[in-house]
CSV table of C-alpha atoms in Angstrom, one decimal:
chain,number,residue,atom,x,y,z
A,23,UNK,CA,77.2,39.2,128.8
A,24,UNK,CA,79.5,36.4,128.4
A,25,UNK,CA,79.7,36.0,132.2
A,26,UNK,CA,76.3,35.4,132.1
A,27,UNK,CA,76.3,33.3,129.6
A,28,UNK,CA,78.1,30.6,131.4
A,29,UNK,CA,81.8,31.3,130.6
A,30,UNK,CA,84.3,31.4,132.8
A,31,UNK,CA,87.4,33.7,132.8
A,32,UNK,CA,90.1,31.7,130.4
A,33,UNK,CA,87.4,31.3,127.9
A,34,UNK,CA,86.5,34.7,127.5
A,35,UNK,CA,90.2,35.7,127.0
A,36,UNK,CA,90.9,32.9,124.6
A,37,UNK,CA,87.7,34.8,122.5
A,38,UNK,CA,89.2,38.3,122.8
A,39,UNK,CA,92.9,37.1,122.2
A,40,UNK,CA,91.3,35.8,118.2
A,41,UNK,CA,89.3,38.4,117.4
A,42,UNK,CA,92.1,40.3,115.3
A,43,UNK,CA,91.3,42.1,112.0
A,44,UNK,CA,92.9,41.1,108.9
A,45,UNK,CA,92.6,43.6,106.4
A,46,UNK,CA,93.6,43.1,102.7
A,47,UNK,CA,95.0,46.3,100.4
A,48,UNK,CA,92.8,45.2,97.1
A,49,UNK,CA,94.8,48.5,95.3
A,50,UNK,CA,98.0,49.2,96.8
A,51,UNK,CA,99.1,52.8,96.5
A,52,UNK,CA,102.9,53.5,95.2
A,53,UNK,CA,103.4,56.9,97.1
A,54,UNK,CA,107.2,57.0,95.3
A,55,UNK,CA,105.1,57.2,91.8
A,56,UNK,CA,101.9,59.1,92.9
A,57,UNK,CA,105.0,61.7,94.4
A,58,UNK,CA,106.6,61.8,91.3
A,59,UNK,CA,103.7,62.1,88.6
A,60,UNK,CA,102.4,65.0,90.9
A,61,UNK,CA,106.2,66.5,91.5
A,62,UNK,CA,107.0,66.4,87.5
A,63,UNK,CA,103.1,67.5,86.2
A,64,UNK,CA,103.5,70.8,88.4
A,65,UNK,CA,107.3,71.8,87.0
A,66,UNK,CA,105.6,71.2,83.5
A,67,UNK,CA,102.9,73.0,84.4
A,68,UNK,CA,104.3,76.2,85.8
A,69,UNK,CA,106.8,76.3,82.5
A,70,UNK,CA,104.3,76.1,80.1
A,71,UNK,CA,102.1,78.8,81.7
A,72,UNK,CA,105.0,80.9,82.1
A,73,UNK,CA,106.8,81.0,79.2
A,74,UNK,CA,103.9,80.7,76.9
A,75,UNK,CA,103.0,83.9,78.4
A,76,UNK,CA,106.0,85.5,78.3
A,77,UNK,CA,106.3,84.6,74.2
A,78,UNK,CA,102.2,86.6,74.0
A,79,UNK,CA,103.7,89.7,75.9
A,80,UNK,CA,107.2,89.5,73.9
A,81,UNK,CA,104.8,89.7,70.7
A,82,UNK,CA,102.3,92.3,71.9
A,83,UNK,CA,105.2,94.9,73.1
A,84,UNK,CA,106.7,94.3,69.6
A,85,UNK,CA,103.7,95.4,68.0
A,86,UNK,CA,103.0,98.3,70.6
A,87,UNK,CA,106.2,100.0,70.2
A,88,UNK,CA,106.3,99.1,66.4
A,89,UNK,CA,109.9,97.4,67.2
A,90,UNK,CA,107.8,94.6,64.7
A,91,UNK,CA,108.0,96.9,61.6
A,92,UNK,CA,111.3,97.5,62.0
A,93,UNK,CA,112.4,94.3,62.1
A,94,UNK,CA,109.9,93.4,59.4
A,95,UNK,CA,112.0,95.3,56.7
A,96,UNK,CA,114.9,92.8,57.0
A,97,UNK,CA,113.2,89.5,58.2
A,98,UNK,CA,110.8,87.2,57.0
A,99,UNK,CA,107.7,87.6,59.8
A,100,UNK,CA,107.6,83.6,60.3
A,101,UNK,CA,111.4,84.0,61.4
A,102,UNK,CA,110.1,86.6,63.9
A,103,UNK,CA,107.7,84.4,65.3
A,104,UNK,CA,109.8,81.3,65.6
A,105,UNK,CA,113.0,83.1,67.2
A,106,UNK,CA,111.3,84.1,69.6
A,107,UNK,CA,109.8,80.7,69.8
A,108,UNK,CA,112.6,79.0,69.8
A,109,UNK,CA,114.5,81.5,72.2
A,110,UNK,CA,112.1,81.2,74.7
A,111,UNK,CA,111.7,77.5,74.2
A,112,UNK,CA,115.6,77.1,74.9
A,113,UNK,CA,115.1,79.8,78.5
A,114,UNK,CA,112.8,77.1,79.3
A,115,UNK,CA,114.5,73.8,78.6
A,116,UNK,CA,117.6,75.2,80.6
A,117,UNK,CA,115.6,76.2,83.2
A,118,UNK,CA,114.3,72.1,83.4
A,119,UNK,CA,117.5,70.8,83.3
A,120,UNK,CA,119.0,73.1,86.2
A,121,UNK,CA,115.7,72.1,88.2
A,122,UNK,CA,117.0,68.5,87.3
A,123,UNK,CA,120.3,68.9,88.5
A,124,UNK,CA,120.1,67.5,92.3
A,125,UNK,CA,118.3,64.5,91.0
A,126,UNK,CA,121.2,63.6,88.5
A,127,UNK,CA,123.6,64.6,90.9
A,128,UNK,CA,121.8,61.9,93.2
A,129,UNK,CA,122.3,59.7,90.7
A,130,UNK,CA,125.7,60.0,90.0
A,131,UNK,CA,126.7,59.9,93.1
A,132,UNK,CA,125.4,56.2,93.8
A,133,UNK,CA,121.6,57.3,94.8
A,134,UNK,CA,118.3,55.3,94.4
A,135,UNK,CA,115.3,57.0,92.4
A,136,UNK,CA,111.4,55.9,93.0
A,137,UNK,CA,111.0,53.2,90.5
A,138,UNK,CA,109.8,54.5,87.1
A,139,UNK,CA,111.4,57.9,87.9
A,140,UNK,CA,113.7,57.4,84.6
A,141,UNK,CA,110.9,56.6,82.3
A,142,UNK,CA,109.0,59.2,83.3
A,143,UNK,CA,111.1,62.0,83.3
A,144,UNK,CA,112.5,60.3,79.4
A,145,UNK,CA,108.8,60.4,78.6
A,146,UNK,CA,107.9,63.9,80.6
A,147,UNK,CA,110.7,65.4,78.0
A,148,UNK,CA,108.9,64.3,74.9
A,149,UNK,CA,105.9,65.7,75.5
A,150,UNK,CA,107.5,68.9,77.5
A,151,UNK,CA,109.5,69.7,74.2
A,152,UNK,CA,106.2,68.6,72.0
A,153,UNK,CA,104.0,71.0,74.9
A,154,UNK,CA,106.5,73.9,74.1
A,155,UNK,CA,106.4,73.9,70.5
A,156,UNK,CA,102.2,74.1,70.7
A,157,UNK,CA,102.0,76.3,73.5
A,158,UNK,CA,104.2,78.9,73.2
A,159,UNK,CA,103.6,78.4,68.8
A,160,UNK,CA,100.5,79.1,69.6
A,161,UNK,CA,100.6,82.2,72.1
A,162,UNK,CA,103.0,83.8,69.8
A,163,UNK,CA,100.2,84.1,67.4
A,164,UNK,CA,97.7,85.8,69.8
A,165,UNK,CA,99.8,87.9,70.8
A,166,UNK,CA,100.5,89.4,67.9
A,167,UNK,CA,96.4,89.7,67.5
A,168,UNK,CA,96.3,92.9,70.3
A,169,UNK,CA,97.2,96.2,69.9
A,170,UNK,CA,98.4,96.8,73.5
A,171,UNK,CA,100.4,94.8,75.7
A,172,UNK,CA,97.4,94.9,78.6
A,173,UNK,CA,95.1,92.9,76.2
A,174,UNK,CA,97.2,89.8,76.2
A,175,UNK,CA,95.9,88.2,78.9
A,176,UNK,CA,92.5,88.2,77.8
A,177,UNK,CA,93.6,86.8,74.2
A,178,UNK,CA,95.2,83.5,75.5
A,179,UNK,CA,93.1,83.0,78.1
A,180,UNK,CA,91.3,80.2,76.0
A,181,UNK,CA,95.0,78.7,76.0
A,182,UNK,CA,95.4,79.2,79.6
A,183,UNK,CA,92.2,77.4,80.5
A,184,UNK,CA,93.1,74.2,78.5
A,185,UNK,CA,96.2,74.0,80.2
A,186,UNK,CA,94.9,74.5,83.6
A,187,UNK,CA,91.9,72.1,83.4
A,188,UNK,CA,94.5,69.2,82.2
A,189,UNK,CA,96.8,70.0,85.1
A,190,UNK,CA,94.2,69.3,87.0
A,191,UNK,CA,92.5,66.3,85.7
A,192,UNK,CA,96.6,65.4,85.8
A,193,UNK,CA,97.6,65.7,89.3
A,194,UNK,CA,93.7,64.4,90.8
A,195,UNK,CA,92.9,61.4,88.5
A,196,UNK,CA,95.3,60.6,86.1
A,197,UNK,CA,94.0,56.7,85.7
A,198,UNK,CA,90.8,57.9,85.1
A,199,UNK,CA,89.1,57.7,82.0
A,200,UNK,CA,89.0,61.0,81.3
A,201,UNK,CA,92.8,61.3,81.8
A,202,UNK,CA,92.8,58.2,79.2
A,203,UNK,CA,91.1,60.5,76.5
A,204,UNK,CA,93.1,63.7,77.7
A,205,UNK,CA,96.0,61.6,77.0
A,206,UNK,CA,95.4,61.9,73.4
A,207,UNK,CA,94.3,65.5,72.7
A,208,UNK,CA,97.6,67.2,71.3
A,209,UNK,CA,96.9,70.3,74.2
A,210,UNK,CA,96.2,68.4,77.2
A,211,UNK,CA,98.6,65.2,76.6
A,212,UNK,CA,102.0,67.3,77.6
A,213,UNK,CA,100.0,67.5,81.2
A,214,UNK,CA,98.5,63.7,81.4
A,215,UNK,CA,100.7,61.7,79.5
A,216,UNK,CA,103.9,61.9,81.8
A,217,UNK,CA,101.7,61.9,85.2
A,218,UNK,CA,100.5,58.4,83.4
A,219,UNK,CA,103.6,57.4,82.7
A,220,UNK,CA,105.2,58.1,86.3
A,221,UNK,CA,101.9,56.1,88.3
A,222,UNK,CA,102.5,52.9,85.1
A,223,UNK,CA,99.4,53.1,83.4
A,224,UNK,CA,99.7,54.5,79.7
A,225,UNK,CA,100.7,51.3,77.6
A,226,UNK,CA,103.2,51.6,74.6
A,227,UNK,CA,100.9,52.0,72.0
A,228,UNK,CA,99.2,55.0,73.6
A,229,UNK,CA,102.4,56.8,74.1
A,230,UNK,CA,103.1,55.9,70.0
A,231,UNK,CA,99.8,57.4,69.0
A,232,UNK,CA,99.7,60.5,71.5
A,233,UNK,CA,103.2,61.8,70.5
A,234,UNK,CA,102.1,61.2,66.8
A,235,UNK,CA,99.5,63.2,66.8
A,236,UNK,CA,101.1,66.2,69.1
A,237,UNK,CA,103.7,66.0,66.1
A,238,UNK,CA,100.9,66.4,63.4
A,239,UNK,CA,99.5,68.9,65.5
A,240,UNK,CA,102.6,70.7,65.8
A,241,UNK,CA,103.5,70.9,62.5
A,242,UNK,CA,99.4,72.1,61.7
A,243,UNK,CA,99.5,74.9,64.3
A,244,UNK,CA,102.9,76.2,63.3
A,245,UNK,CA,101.8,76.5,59.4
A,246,UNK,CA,98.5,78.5,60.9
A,247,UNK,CA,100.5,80.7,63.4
A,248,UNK,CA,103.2,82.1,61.1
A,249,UNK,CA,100.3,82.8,58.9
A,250,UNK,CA,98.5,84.5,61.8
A,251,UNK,CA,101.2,86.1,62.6
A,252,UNK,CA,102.1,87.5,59.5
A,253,UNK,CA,98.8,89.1,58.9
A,254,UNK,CA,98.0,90.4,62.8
A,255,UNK,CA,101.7,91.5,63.3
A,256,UNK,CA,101.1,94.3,60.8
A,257,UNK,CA,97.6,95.6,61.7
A,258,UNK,CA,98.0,98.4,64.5
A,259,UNK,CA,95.3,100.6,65.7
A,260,UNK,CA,92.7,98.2,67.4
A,261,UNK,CA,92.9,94.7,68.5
A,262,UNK,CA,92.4,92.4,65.5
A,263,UNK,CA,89.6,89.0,65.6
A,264,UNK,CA,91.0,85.8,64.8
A,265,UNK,CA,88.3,85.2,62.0
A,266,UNK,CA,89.1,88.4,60.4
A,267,UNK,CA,92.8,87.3,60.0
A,268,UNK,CA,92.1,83.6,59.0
A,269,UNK,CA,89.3,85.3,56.4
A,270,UNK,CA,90.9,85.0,52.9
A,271,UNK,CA,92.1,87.7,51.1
């Protein structure tokens, strides 16, 4: 076509030699963070589900073998629920740091980190600690609500579904807006606030007010599970409702 439109054969290379193809990245991608928010979002992730399970069962085979009542004699039941708590809690933390241990290592021996790997992993500990004490506070006190250890699956399933539905707004969109408001809610911020943190978009004063009110949350759900717990712990015979317990007496 441009032969027969009168060109001759140095023109025609001079117009294919300047047709190149600029293209300009309007939002670059940092793979190091993207690799990092989803890399520390999935060990929290599995730890949580794990060992908040592992604190229902611990509770329900209590109850089922009446080891509970035994123990009940000589200890306060709120001391029964937060040992195990806190036992479980500690299995959990040392599991984190051993799972931690190449990446200090690297460190210490002269390595580089993606950038914003230590600020997320400072801020993925606050809200891991702040995810464990709701969590596992939490599935301690509905476990203790079934009679037999099969049960416990369907009793913190509600708990189970929270976490999973923020793991996955977490690791999929954690700029988006939803991820801003999930970033708030004491249940689902231990999943989106440290995948924010890792990509650089949760600001200082969102961090502030999320990890205040996980800390008023903790402190709230802790009051209501030893009293759960106190009341379901002892009731044996059929799986007990959560209204009935809460009912007052």
């Amino acid at each position: 076509a441009l032969t027969d439109a009168g060109l001759d054969d140095q023109q025609i290379v001079d117009i294919f030699a300047g047709s190149g193809i600029e293209i300009e990245e309007l939002e670059p991608v940092d793979d190091a963070r993207q690799g990092v928010a989803a890399l520390v979002t999935i060990v929290l992730y599995l730890l949580l589900l794990l060992l908040s399970t592992n604190v229902a069962n611990g509770v329900a085979n209590e109850k089922s073998n009446r080891v509970s009542e035994v123990l009940l004699a000589n200890v306060p039941a709120r001391h029964l629920l937060f040992g195990k708590v806190i036992g479980v809690a500690i299995v959990g933390v040392v599991s984190l740091v051993a799972g931690a241990l190449p990446v200090i290592i690297r460190v210490l021996a002269g390595g580089s980190l993606p950038e914003g790997t230590g600020a997320t992993l400072a801020g993925s500990a606050a809200w891991f600690v702040m995810g464990l004490a709701l969590y596992l506070t939490a599935a301690g006190a509905l476990g203790a609500l079934v009679d037999r250890q099969e049960e416990v699956g369907a009793t913190v399933a509600p708990l189970s579904t929270v976490l999973i539905a923020a793991y996955l707004v977490a690791v999929t969109s954690p700029d988006s807006p939803l991820a801003t408001v999930l970033a708030y809610v004491p249940f689902t911020s231990p999943m989106v606030m440290p995948a924010r943190i890792a990509l650089g978009v949760a600001s200082g004063a969102e961090m502030a007010i999320s990890l205040a009110l996980g800390v008023v949350t903790v402190i709230a759900i802790a009051r209501l599970a030893s009293l759960v717990y106190a009341r379901a712990i002892v009731r044996t015979g059929r799986k007990v409702r959560l209204r009935q317990i809460l009912r007052p007496t």
